[in-house]
Short mmCIF file of C-alpha atoms in Angstrom, two decimals:
data_model
loop_
_atom_site.label_atom_id
_atom_site.label_comp_id
_atom_site.label_asym_id
_atom_site.label_seq_id
_atom_site.Cartn_x
_atom_site.Cartn_y
_atom_site.Cartn_z
CA MET A 1150 11.81 79.95 31.36
CA SER A 1151 14.66 80.38 33.83
CA THR A 1152 13.95 76.86 34.90
CA ASN A 1153 14.35 75.14 31.78
CA GLN A 1154 17.32 76.77 30.87
CA PRO A 1155 19.00 75.02 34.38
CA ASN A 1156 17.91 71.52 33.00
CA ASN A 1157 19.30 72.07 29.33
CA GLU A 1158 22.56 72.88 31.23
CA GLU A 1159 22.45 69.56 33.19
CA GLU A 1160 21.50 67.25 30.38
CA VAL A 1161 24.20 69.18 28.30
CA ASP A 1162 26.67 67.83 30.99
CA LEU A 1163 25.61 64.77 31.01
CA GLY A 1164 25.94 64.25 27.41
CA SER A 1165 29.33 65.30 27.69
CA LEU A 1166 30.32 63.20 30.78
CA PHE A 1167 28.73 60.24 28.73
CA VAL A 1168 30.92 60.92 25.62
CA ILE A 1169 33.48 61.60 28.07
CA ILE A 1170 33.33 58.18 29.32
CA GLY A 1171 32.67 56.28 26.18
CA LYS A 1172 36.01 57.88 24.79
CA GLY A 1173 37.59 56.36 27.92
CA PHE A 1174 36.11 52.74 26.73
CA SER A 1175 37.20 52.94 23.53
CA LYS A 1176 40.59 53.44 24.39
CA PHE A 1177 40.70 51.12 26.65
CA PHE A 1178 39.67 48.58 24.26
CA ASN A 1179 41.76 49.94 21.74
CA PHE A 1180 44.82 49.14 23.75
CA ILE A 1181 43.68 45.51 25.11
CA GLY A 1182 43.18 45.13 20.96
CA SER A 1183 46.56 46.62 20.29
CA ILE A 1184 48.17 44.13 22.67
CA PHE A 1185 46.25 40.40 21.28
CA LYS A 1186 47.37 42.15 17.94
CA GLY A 1187 51.30 42.64 18.95
CA VAL A 1188 50.95 39.05 20.17
CA PHE A 1189 49.20 37.47 17.34
CA HIS A 1190 51.43 39.51 14.96
CA PHE A 1191 55.04 37.93 17.24
CA LEU A 1192 53.59 34.54 16.95
CA ILE A 1193 52.82 34.57 13.40
CA THR A 1194 56.42 35.86 12.35
CA ILE A 1195 58.14 33.16 14.83
CA LEU A 1196 55.57 30.49 12.66
CA LEU A 1197 57.03 32.39 9.56
CA PHE A 1198 60.61 32.30 10.66
CA ILE A 1199 60.16 28.46 11.78
CA LYS A 1200 59.03 28.05 8.00
CA LYS A 1201 61.38 29.64 6.27
CA ASN A 1202 63.75 27.83 8.01
CA ILE A 1203 62.30 24.26 9.02
CA ILE A 1204 64.90 21.96 6.61
CA LYS A 1205 68.33 23.61 8.65
CA ILE A 1206 66.57 23.10 11.70
CA GLY A 1207 65.72 19.71 10.85
CA ILE A 1208 68.94 19.29 9.45
CA ALA A 1209 70.42 20.58 12.70
CA ALA A 1210 67.99 17.97 14.82
CA ILE A 1211 68.95 14.89 13.49
CA ILE A 1212 72.65 15.83 13.17
CA GLY A 1213 72.36 16.34 17.07
CA PHE A 1214 70.11 13.29 17.28
CA ALA A 1215 72.30 10.91 15.65
CA SER A 1216 75.42 12.49 17.52
CA GLY A 1217 73.56 11.70 20.57
CA VAL A 1218 72.33 7.86 19.58
CA PHE A 1219 76.15 7.28 19.35
CA ILE A 1220 77.55 8.17 22.65
CA GLN A 1221 73.95 7.09 24.30
CA VAL A 1222 75.38 3.35 22.83
CA LYS A 1223 78.79 3.92 23.28
CA SER A 1224 79.08 4.92 27.23
CA SER A 1225 77.66 2.19 29.81
CA ASP A 1226 73.75 2.66 31.71
CA LYS A 1227 74.33 4.69 34.48
CA TYR A 1228 72.72 4.63 38.88
CA GLU A 1229 71.21 7.17 40.75
CA SER A 1230 70.76 6.73 44.99
CA GLU A 1231 69.69 9.04 47.02
CA MET A 1232 69.72 9.56 50.63
CA LEU A 1233 67.88 12.22 52.67
CA VAL A 1234 69.12 13.68 55.85
CA LYS A 1235 68.42 16.11 58.64
CA PRO A 1236 71.45 18.26 60.21
CA ASN A 1237 71.66 19.47 63.23
CA PHE A 1238 73.83 22.02 64.91
CA GLU A 1239 74.06 24.68 61.44
CA SER A 1240 76.02 20.87 60.49
CA ALA A 1241 74.24 21.64 57.38
CA ASN A 1242 77.24 24.10 56.31
CA GLN A 1243 79.54 21.17 56.38
CA LEU A 1244 78.16 18.61 55.09
CA TYR A 1245 77.74 20.42 51.86
CA ASN A 1246 81.64 21.57 52.13
CA ASN A 1247 82.54 17.58 52.05
CA ILE A 1248 80.08 16.99 49.34
CA ASN A 1249 81.41 19.10 47.00
CA TYR A 1250 84.70 17.69 47.97
CA TYR A 1251 83.02 14.06 47.18
CA ASN A 1252 82.21 15.30 43.60
CA ASP A 1253 86.31 17.07 42.69
CA LEU A 1254 87.61 14.03 43.88
CA VAL A 1255 85.27 12.82 41.06
CA LYS A 1256 85.97 14.96 38.73
CA GLN A 1257 89.64 15.01 38.83
CA LYS A 1258 89.40 11.85 38.46
CA ASP A 1259 91.37 10.99 41.41
CA THR A 1260 90.36 7.55 42.14
CA SER A 1261 93.30 6.65 44.78
CA GLY A 1262 91.96 9.27 46.63
CA ILE A 1263 88.06 8.57 46.37
CA GLN A 1264 89.75 5.01 47.44
CA ASN A 1265 91.32 5.71 50.27
CA THR A 1266 88.11 8.56 51.71
CA PHE A 1267 85.20 5.50 50.72
CA LYS A 1268 87.74 1.78 51.60
CA LEU A 1269 86.51 0.94 47.73
CA SER A 1270 88.30 -1.08 45.42
CA LYS A 1271 89.05 0.77 42.24
CA PRO A 1272 86.82 -0.53 39.28
CA GLU A 1273 84.23 0.91 42.45
CA ALA A 1274 85.94 4.19 42.80
CA ALA A 1275 85.79 4.73 39.13
CA SER A 1276 82.74 3.78 38.93
CA LEU A 1277 81.24 7.32 40.65
CA ARG A 1278 80.58 9.55 38.39
CA LYS A 1279 79.28 12.65 40.24
CA PHE A 1280 77.48 14.26 44.05
CA THR A 1281 75.13 15.92 44.10
CA ILE A 1282 73.45 18.00 47.93
CA GLU A 1283 70.13 19.79 47.30
CA PRO A 1284 67.42 20.61 49.92
CA ILE A 1285 63.93 20.01 49.69
CA VAL A 1286 62.33 23.05 49.56
CA ASN A 1287 59.83 23.80 51.76
CA GLU A 1288 57.86 26.97 52.81
CA ASN A 1289 56.72 25.44 56.16
CA ASP A 1290 60.35 25.93 57.06
CA ILE A 1291 60.58 29.49 56.21
CA ILE A 1292 57.29 30.10 57.98
CA ASN A 1293 58.52 28.21 61.67
CA SER A 1294 62.77 29.71 61.33
CA TYR A 1295 59.70 33.17 61.60
CA ASN A 1296 57.92 32.17 63.93
CA ASP A 1297 61.69 30.97 66.18
CA PHE A 1298 63.23 34.27 65.02
CA ILE A 1299 59.53 36.54 66.92
CA LEU A 1300 60.21 34.73 70.19
CA GLU A 1301 63.15 35.04 70.20
CA VAL A 1302 64.18 38.76 69.66
CA ASP A 1303 62.55 41.90 71.08
CA THR A 1304 59.41 43.37 69.67
CA THR A 1305 61.24 46.69 68.54
CA THR A 1306 63.61 44.00 65.96
CA VAL A 1307 60.54 42.60 65.07
CA LYS A 1308 58.63 45.02 63.78
CA SER A 1309 61.89 46.37 61.28
CA TYR A 1310 62.55 42.91 59.75
CA THR A 1311 59.62 41.67 57.90
CA PHE A 1312 59.07 38.12 56.72
CA ASP A 1313 59.96 39.42 53.14
CA GLU A 1314 62.78 40.26 54.42
CA PHE A 1315 63.41 37.05 56.11
CA LYS A 1316 62.28 34.87 53.64
CA ALA A 1317 65.24 36.54 51.28
CA SER A 1318 67.65 36.36 54.02
CA PHE A 1319 66.77 32.37 53.79
CA LYS A 1320 69.61 30.62 52.10
CA ASP A 1321 69.73 26.34 50.80
CA LEU A 1322 71.00 25.18 53.90
CA ASP A 1323 68.55 26.85 56.74
CA TYR A 1324 65.82 24.39 55.53
CA LYS A 1325 65.68 21.24 58.11
CA ILE A 1326 65.46 18.68 55.10
CA HIS A 1327 68.56 17.38 52.00
CA LYS A 1328 69.22 15.17 49.66
CA ILE A 1329 72.35 13.76 48.52
CA LYS A 1330 72.53 11.99 45.36
CA VAL A 1331 75.35 9.55 43.48
CA VAL A 1332 75.69 8.95 40.39
CA ALA A 1333 77.85 5.68 39.56
CA LYS A 1334 78.22 3.21 36.70
CA LYS A 1335 78.28 0.37 39.31
CA ASN A 1336 74.34 0.50 41.01
CA ASN A 1337 75.86 -2.05 43.67
CA VAL A 1338 78.31 0.44 45.58
CA PHE A 1339 76.03 3.16 47.01
CA SER A 1340 75.71 0.83 50.22
CA LYS A 1341 79.27 1.71 51.40
CA LEU A 1342 79.05 5.60 51.19
CA ASP A 1343 76.43 6.99 53.46
CA GLU A 1344 78.59 5.33 56.29
CA VAL A 1345 81.84 7.65 55.49
CA ILE A 1346 79.96 10.54 54.05
CA ILE A 1347 77.62 10.91 57.62
CA SER A 1348 80.82 10.24 59.93
CA SER A 1349 83.11 12.84 58.18
CA VAL A 1350 80.90 15.18 59.76
CA ILE A 1351 79.56 13.14 63.10
CA ASN A 1352 83.27 13.43 64.11
CA ASN A 1353 84.19 17.07 64.19
CA LYS A 1354 84.98 17.61 67.43
CA TYR A 1355 82.67 20.81 67.72
CA PHE A 1356 79.76 19.44 66.65
CA LYS A 1357 80.45 15.94 69.30
CA ARG A 1358 80.79 19.41 72.19
CA VAL A 1359 77.73 20.45 71.12
CA LYS A 1360 75.56 17.49 70.70
CA VAL A 1361 77.14 16.86 74.32
CA LEU A 1362 76.42 19.95 75.97
CA THR A 1363 72.61 20.62 74.57
CA ASN A 1364 71.66 16.87 75.20
CA GLU A 1365 73.10 16.79 79.12
CA ASP A 1366 70.67 20.60 79.16
CA LEU A 1367 68.27 19.08 77.45
CA ASN A 1368 68.14 16.18 79.65
CA ARG A 1369 68.82 18.47 82.81
CA THR A 1370 65.18 20.67 81.48
CA ASP A 1371 63.59 17.11 81.57
CA SER A 1372 63.98 16.60 85.28
CA ILE A 1373 63.69 19.78 86.70
CA TYR A 1374 60.21 19.84 84.89
CA ARG A 1375 59.13 16.28 85.88
CA GLN A 1376 59.80 17.49 89.42
CA ASN A 1377 57.87 20.81 89.30
CA LEU A 1378 55.07 17.61 87.74
CA ALA A 1379 55.74 15.46 90.97
CA GLN A 1380 55.28 18.93 92.99
CA LEU A 1381 51.81 19.72 92.05
CA ASP A 1382 50.98 16.59 92.01
CA SER A 1383 51.52 16.55 95.97
CA LEU A 1384 49.89 19.45 96.50
CA ARG A 1385 46.80 18.71 94.24
CA LYS A 1386 46.15 15.98 96.60
CA VAL A 1387 46.74 18.33 99.73
CA TYR A 1388 44.41 20.03 97.88
CA MET A 1389 41.80 17.19 97.50
CA GLN A 1390 42.46 16.41 101.15
CA VAL A 1391 41.46 19.97 102.55
CA MET A 1392 38.20 19.78 100.24
CA ILE A 1393 36.99 17.06 102.46
CA ALA A 1394 38.14 17.57 105.64
CA GLU A 1395 35.87 20.56 104.94
CA ALA A 1396 33.36 17.88 103.37
CA LYS A 1397 33.21 16.64 106.01
CA LYS A 1398 33.02 19.70 108.34
CA GLN A 1399 29.84 21.08 106.30
CA SER A 1400 28.01 17.76 106.77
CA THR A 1401 28.03 18.12 110.63
CA GLY A 1402 26.50 20.92 109.97
CA THR A 1403 29.51 23.13 110.27
CA SER A 1404 28.78 26.46 106.61
CA ILE A 1405 31.65 27.93 107.80
CA ASP A 1406 33.33 28.73 104.08
CA LEU A 1407 37.38 28.23 104.39
CA GLY A 1408 38.29 30.00 100.65
CA GLY A 1409 35.34 28.72 98.58
CA GLU A 1410 36.48 31.21 94.93
CA LYS A 1411 39.98 31.72 96.10
CA ARG A 1412 40.25 27.81 97.22
CA THR A 1413 39.17 26.79 93.43
CA THR A 1414 41.09 29.45 92.02
CA LYS A 1415 44.33 27.57 92.55
CA GLU A 1416 42.64 24.36 91.60
CA LEU A 1417 42.53 25.81 88.20
CA GLU A 1418 45.86 28.15 88.52
CA LEU A 1419 46.81 24.14 89.39
CA PHE A 1420 45.27 22.46 86.56
CA GLU A 1421 46.83 24.51 84.06
CA SER A 1422 50.64 24.90 85.62
CA ASN A 1423 50.27 21.01 85.32
CA ARG A 1424 49.08 21.20 81.31
CA LYS A 1425 51.67 24.10 81.22
CA ILE A 1426 54.88 21.28 82.32
CA ASN A 1427 53.04 18.43 80.43
CA LEU A 1428 53.91 20.60 76.81
CA LEU A 1429 56.91 21.57 77.69
CA LEU A 1430 57.83 18.23 78.62
CA LYS A 1431 56.07 16.63 74.96
CA GLU A 1432 58.66 19.57 73.39
CA ILE A 1433 61.84 18.46 75.01
CA ALA A 1434 61.06 14.50 73.97
CA GLU A 1435 60.50 16.28 70.70
CA ASP A 1436 64.12 17.75 70.63
CA LYS A 1437 65.82 15.07 72.81
CA SER A 1438 64.54 12.41 69.47
CA GLU A 1439 65.72 15.62 66.73
CA LYS A 1440 69.02 16.57 68.78
CA TYR A 1441 70.43 13.02 70.04
CA GLU A 1442 72.34 12.66 66.52
CA VAL A 1443 74.19 15.43 64.78
CA ILE A 1444 72.63 14.38 61.47
CA ASN A 1445 69.63 12.45 61.36
CA VAL A 1446 69.23 10.22 58.51
CA ILE A 1447 65.92 10.07 57.34
CA SER A 1448 66.12 7.98 54.32
CA ASN A 1449 69.53 5.83 53.37
CA PHE A 1450 70.46 5.59 50.33
CA GLN A 1451 69.08 2.69 48.28
CA PRO A 1452 71.33 -0.71 47.63
CA ILE A 1453 70.98 -0.94 44.82
CA GLY A 1454 70.54 1.56 42.08
CA SER A 1455 68.11 2.48 39.75
CA GLU A 1456 68.96 3.03 35.99
CA ILE A 1457 69.01 7.16 34.82
CA LYS A 1458 66.41 6.75 32.57
CA GLY A 1459 63.52 9.32 31.37
CA VAL A 1460 63.86 11.48 27.80
CA THR A 1461 65.24 14.49 29.22
CA LYS A 1462 67.73 12.15 30.65
CA ASN A 1463 68.13 11.18 26.98
CA LYS A 1464 71.93 12.06 24.86
CA ALA A 1465 69.74 11.71 21.82
CA PHE A 1466 66.69 14.39 22.78
CA GLN A 1467 69.33 16.00 24.21
CA LEU A 1468 71.38 16.90 22.11
CA ALA A 1469 69.10 17.28 18.67
CA LEU A 1470 67.08 20.14 21.25
CA LEU A 1471 70.37 21.60 21.55
CA GLY A 1472 71.61 21.32 17.63
CA SER A 1473 67.73 23.02 17.46
CA ILE A 1474 68.06 25.45 19.01
CA GLY A 1475 71.55 26.07 18.49
CA MET A 1476 70.84 26.37 14.75
CA ILE A 1477 67.91 29.37 15.87
CA PHE A 1478 70.84 31.24 17.20
CA ILE A 1479 72.72 30.85 14.60
CA LEU A 1480 70.36 31.73 12.26
CA LEU A 1481 68.78 35.16 14.35
CA LEU A 1482 72.69 36.27 14.26
CA LEU A 1483 72.74 35.76 10.15
CA LYS A 1484 69.34 37.67 10.79
CA LEU A 1485 70.54 40.17 12.91
CA ASN A 1486 73.30 40.62 10.29
CA SER A 1487 71.82 41.79 7.78
CA TYR A 1488 69.24 43.98 8.99
CA LEU A 1489 72.70 45.73 10.73
CA ASN A 1490 73.80 45.89 7.19
CA ASN A 1491 71.14 47.08 5.94
CA TYR A 1492 70.68 49.67 8.64
CA THR A 1493 74.14 51.26 7.73
CA LYS A 1494 73.45 52.39 3.90
#
């Protein structure tokens, strides 16, 4: 009798547990179902709204499309060309300022200012429509910059400054490669622009001085490493001569060990030092090739610009889409106004 009672109590407890679990699953699936129902109801509401106002939205789109076609026909073709650059010595800030200045001249229709800046004819200067610059976003630039940051600062600073914080503070100017784009009505004006754009930065006295000092330092370091490498080679030759002399002694019957294990260790150390110096020389060679100029030009403007085409750049498509969105926005405002009027009653 006493043995069966605990079993019954355990069965009751297990039954209650399963009931609780079942209710939990039921509530969870009901919650998921309510989310899908809400999304479905929202989509149906949107479709009903569009169905009810399709004629108004269509008329607005047609008007926008017609306006876009009219503007497209009246306006002449536009061409664009791009240049990729890699600034050094934190010169990206100056480059961005210069590009924004050229774009301001275009916005203000300062044809004479553009003429004087780029040494263009008046028709060529008047044909320019836009200057823009933006970074080529590359996640590796952030990672490499963070690695350099870790190597430069102490361990305490690294622990208090995480990668996510570093990434959040990474600006457009910090990316390595940047794209300069120019839009013009003439397709053969672009080759006259790149030299002026680059010269406006590299002729800056500060950047000239930093370039010279940096390259002098790299050349001096390169020379020192090469001297060290030559000294290591001489030292290795000495060790080789010692080893040959000891081998001859052993062949005549002498079995005296003049260093044995220590000599082998030193030979390995010399080999490792030689390898490290060669790696450092390789890094210096890469630095010299990158920092030989204030701005490295990866690709110049194409001599003949490409015509701006595509649906997203078509005025008819843009204004048709804008007309549709504008009409939907107006209808929603009217519906909101009607709702507010009924709510106050």
